[in-house]
mmCIF file of C-alpha atoms in Angstrom:
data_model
loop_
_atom_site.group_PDB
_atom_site.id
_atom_site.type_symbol
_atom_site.label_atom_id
_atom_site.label_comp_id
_atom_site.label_asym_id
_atom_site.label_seq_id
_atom_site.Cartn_x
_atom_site.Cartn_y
_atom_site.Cartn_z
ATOM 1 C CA UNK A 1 142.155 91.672 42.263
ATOM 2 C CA UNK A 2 142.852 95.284 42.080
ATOM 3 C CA UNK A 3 143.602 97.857 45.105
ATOM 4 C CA UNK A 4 144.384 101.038 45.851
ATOM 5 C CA UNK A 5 146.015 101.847 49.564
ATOM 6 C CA UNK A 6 146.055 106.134 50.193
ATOM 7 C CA UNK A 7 148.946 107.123 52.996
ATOM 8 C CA UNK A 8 147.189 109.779 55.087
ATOM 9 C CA UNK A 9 143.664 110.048 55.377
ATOM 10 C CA UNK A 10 144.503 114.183 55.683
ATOM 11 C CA UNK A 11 147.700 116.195 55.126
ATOM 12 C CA UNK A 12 147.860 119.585 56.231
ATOM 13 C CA UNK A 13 150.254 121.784 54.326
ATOM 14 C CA UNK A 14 151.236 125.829 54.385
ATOM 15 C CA UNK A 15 150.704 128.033 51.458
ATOM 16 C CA UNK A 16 153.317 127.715 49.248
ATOM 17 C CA UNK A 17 155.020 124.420 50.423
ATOM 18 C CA UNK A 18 155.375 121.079 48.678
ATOM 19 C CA UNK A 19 151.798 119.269 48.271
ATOM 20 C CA UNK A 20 152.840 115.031 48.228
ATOM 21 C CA UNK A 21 149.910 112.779 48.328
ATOM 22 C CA UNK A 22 150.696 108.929 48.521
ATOM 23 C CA UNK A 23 149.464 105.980 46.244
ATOM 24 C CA UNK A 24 150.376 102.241 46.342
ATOM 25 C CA UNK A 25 148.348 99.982 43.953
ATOM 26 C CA UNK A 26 147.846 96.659 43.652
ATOM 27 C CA UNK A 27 147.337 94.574 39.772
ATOM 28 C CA UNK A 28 148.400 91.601 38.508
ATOM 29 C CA UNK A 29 148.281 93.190 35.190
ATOM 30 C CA UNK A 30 149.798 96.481 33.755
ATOM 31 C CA UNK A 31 147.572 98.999 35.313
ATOM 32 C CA UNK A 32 145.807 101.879 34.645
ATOM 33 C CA UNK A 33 145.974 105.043 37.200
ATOM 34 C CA UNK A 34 144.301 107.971 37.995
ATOM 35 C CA UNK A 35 144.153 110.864 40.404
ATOM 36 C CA UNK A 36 140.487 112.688 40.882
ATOM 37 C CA UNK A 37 139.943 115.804 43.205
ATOM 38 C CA UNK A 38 136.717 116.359 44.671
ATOM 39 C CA UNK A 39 136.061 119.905 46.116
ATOM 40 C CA UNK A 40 133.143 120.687 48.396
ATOM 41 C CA UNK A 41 129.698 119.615 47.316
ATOM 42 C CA UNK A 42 130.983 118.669 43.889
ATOM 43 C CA UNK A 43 131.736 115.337 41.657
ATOM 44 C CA UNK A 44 135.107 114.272 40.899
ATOM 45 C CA UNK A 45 136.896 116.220 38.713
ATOM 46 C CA UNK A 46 139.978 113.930 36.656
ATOM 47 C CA UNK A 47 143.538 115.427 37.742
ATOM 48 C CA UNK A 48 145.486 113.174 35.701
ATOM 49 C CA UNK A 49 146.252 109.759 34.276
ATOM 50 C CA UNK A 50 148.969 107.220 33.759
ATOM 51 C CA UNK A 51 147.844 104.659 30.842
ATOM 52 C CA UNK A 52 151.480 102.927 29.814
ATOM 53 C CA UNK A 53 153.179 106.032 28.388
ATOM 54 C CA UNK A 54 155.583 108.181 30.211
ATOM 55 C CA UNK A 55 156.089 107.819 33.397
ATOM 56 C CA UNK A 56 155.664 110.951 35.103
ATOM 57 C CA UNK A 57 152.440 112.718 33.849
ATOM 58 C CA UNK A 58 151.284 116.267 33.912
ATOM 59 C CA UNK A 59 147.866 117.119 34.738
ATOM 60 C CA UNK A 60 146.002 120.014 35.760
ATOM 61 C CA UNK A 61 146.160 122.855 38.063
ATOM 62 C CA UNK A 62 150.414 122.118 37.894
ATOM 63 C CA UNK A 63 149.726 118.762 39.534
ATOM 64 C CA UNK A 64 152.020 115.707 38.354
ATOM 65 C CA UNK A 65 152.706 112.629 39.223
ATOM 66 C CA UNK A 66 155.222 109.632 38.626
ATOM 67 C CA UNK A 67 154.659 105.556 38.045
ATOM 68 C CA UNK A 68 156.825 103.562 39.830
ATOM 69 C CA UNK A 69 156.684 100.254 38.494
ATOM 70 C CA UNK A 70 159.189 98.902 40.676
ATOM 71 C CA UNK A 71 157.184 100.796 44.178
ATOM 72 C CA UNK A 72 153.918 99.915 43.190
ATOM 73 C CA UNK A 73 153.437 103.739 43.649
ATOM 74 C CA UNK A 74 151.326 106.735 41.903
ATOM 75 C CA UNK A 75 152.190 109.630 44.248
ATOM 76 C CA UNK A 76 150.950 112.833 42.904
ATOM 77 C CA UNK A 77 152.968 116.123 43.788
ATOM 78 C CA UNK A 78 152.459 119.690 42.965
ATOM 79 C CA UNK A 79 155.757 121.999 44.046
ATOM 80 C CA UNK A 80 154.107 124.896 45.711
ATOM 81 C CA UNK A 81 150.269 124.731 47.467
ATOM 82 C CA UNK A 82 147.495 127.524 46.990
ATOM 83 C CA UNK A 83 144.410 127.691 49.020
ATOM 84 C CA UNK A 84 142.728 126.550 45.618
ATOM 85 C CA UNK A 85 144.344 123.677 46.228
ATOM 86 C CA UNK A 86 142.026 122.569 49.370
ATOM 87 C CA UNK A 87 140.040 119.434 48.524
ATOM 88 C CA UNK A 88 139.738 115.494 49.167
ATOM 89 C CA UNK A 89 141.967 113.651 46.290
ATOM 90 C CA UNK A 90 141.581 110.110 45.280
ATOM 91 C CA UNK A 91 143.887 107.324 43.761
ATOM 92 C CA UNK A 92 142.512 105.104 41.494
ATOM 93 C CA UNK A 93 143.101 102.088 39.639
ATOM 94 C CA UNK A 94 141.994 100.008 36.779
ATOM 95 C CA UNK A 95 143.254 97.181 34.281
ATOM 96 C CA UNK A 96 142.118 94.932 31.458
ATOM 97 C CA UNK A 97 141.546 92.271 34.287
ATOM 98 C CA UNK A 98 138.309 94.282 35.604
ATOM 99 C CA UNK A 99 137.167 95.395 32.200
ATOM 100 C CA UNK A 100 138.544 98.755 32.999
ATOM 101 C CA UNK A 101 136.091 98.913 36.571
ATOM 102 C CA UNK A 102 137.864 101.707 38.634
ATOM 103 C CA UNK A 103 139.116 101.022 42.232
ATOM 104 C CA UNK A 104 138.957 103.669 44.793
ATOM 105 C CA UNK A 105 141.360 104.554 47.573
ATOM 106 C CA UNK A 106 139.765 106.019 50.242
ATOM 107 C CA UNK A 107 141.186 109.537 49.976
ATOM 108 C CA UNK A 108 143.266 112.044 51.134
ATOM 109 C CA UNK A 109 141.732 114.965 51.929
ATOM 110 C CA UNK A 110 144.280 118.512 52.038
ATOM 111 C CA UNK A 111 144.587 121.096 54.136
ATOM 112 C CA UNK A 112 146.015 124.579 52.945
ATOM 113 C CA UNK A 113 147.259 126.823 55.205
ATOM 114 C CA UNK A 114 147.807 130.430 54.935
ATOM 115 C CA UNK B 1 124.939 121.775 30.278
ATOM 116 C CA UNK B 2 126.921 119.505 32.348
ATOM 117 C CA UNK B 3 127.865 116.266 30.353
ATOM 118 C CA UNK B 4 127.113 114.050 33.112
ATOM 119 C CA UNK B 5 123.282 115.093 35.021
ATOM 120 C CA UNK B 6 122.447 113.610 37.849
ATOM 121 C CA UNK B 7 118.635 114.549 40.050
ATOM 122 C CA UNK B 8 117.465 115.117 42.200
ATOM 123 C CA UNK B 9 120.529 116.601 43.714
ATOM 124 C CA UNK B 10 119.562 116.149 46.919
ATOM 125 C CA UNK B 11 116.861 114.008 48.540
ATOM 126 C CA UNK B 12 115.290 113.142 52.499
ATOM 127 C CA UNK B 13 113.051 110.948 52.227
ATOM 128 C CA UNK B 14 111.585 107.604 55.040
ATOM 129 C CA UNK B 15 112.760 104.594 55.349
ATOM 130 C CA UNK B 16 110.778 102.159 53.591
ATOM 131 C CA UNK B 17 110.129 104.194 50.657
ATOM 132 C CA UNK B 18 110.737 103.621 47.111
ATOM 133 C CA UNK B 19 113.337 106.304 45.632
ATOM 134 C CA UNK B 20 114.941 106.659 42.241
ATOM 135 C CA UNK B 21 117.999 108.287 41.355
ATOM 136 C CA UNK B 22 118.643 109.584 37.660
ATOM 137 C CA UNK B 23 121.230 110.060 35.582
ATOM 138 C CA UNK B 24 121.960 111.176 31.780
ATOM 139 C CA UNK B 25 124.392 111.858 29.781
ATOM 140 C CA UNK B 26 125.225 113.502 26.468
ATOM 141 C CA UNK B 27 129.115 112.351 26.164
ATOM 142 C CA UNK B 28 128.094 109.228 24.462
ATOM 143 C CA UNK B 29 129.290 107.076 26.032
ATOM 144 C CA UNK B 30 128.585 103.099 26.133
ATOM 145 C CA UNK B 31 129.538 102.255 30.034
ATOM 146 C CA UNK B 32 128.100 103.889 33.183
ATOM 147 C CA UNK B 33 128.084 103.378 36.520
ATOM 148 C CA UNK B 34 126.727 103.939 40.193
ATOM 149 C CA UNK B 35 128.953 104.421 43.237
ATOM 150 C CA UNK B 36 128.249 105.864 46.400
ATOM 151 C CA UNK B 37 130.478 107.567 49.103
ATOM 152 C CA UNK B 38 130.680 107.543 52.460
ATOM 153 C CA UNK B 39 133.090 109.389 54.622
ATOM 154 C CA UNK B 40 136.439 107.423 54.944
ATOM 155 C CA UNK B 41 135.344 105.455 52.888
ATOM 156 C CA UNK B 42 136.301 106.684 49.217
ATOM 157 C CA UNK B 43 133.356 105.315 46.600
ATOM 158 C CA UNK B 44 132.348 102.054 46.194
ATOM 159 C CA UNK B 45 130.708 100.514 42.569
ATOM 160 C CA UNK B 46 126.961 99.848 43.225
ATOM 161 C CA UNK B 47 126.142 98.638 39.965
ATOM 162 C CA UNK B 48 127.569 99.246 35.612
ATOM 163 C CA UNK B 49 126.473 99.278 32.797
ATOM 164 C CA UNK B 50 128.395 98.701 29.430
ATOM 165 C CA UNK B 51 125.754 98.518 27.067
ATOM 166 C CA UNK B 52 122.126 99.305 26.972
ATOM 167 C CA UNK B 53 121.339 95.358 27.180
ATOM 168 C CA UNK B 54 124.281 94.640 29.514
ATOM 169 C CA UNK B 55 123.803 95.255 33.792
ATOM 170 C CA UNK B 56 126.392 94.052 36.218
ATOM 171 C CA UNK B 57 126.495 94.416 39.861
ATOM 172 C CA UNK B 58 129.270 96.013 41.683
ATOM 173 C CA UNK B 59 130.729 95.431 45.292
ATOM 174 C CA UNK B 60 127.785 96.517 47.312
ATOM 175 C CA UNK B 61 124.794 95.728 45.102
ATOM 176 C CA UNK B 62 122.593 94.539 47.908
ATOM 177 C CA UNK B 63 119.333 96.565 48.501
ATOM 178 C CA UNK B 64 119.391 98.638 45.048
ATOM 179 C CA UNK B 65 118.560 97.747 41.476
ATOM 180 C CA UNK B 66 119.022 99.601 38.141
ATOM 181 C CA UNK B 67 117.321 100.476 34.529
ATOM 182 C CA UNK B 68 119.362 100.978 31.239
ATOM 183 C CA UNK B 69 116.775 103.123 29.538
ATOM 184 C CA UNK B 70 118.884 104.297 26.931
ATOM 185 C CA UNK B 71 122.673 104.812 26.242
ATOM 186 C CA UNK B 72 122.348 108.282 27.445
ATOM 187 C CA UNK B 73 120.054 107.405 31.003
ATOM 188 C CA UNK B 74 120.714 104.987 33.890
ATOM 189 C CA UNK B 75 118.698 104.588 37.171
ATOM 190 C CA UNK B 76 119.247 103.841 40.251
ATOM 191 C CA UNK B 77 116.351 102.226 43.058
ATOM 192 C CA UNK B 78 115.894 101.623 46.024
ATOM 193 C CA UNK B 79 113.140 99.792 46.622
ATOM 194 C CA UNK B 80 112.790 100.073 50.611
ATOM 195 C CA UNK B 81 114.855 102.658 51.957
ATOM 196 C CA UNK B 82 116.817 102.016 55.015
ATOM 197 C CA UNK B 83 119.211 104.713 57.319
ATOM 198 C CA UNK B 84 122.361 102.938 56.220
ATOM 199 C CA UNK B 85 121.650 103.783 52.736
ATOM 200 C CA UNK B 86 122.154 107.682 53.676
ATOM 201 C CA UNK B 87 124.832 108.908 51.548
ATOM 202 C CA UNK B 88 126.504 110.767 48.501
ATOM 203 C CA UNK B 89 125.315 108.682 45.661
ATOM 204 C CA UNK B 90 127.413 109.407 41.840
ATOM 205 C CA UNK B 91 126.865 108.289 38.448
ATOM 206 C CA UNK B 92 129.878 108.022 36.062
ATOM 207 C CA UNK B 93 130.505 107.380 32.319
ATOM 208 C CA UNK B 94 133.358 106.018 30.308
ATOM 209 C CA UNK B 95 134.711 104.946 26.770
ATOM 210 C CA UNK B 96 135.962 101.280 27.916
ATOM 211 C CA UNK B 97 139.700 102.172 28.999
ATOM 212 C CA UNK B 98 139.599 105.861 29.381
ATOM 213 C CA UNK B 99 138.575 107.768 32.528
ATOM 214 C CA UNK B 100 135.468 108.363 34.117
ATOM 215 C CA UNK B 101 133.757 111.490 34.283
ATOM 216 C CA UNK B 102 131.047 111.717 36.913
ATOM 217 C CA UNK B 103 127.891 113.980 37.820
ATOM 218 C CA UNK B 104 127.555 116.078 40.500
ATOM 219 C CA UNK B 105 126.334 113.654 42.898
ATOM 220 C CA UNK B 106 122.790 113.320 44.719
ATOM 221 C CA UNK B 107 122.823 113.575 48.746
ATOM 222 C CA UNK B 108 119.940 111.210 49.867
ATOM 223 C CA UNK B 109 118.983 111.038 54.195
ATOM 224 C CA UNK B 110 116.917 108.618 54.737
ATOM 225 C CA UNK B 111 115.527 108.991 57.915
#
């Protein structure tokens, strides 16, 4: 079985500083990863996705983020915050094994200060 | 047009009454699915869908039923609402291994 385990149910940042939001899975098979951002009174919106090419993967807004095969880990990064920036993010996870069913963490939700 | 519509977007209704939650999409896609979310919680799978003729329950299935219509429309009941069933409710779609792109979300209190 498949699981995603978010460090932080809220990080608090300043404008301008590093944003790093933490993601361990859990699959017994090669997995499938994805980060989603959900801003205020909207759906989930896809940030990016890992599915067995490179490693570190570029998604939108200047997020990225890096598989770690090795950690178990997904973390997504972006170098410098903006107030945009302010939303709940969630890790996600899904292989062959569930017939590509996603997994949820439980999310992080960000803080931007000024 | 949004890809993924989801109504009513938000809903209060009583407990014990029968609501229905829609969804349709124009991506064309085969699978869909229901989630909701509560706070600290992240979203949980209600039920899926990856075919018009195929219906699978999810992790919390208890208490709510579906209807394939089409490819492009998936329901979601509730046949007897109940206060724990107050929450954010989504409907996604996918092409088997890619990602999921979801409505807006309906708010249902159920008082």
């Amino acid at each position: 079985a498949q699981s995603v385990t978010q460090l932080g149910s809220h990080v608090s940042v300043s404008e301008g500083a590093l944003v790093l939001l933490r993601c361990n899975y859990s699959s017994s098979v090669p997995p499938y990863l994805f980060w989603y951002v959900q801003y205020p009174n909207q759906g989930l919106q896809l940030l990016l996705k890992y599915t067995s090419a490179a490693t570190l993967v570029k998604g939108i807004n200047g997020f990225e983020a890096e598989f770690k095969k090795s950690e178990t880990s997904f973390h997504l990064t972006k170098p410098s915050a903006h107030m945009s920036d302010a939303a709940e993010y969630f890790c996600a996870v899904s292989d062959q094994g569930s017939n590509y069913k996603l997994t949820f963490g439980k999310g992080t939700l960000l803080t931007v200060n000024p | 047009d949004a890809d993924v519509t989801q109504t009513p977007r938000n809903r209060i209704t009583k407990t014990g009454k029968r609501i229905m939650l829609e969804c349709s999409q124009t991506k064309g896609h085969d699978r869909m699915y229901w989630y909701r979310q509560d706070p600290g919680l992240g979203l949980r799978l209600i039920y899926y869908s990856f075919d018009v003729k195929d219906i699978n329950k999810g992790e919390i299935s208890d208490g709510y039923s579906v209807s394939r219509q089409a490819q492009a429309k998936f329901s979601l009941s509730l046949e007897s609402a109940i206060p724990n069933q107050t929450a954010l409710y989504f409907c996604a779609t996918s092409d088997l291994d890619q990602a999921q792109h979801f409505g807006d979300g309906t708010r249902l209190s159920i008082l």
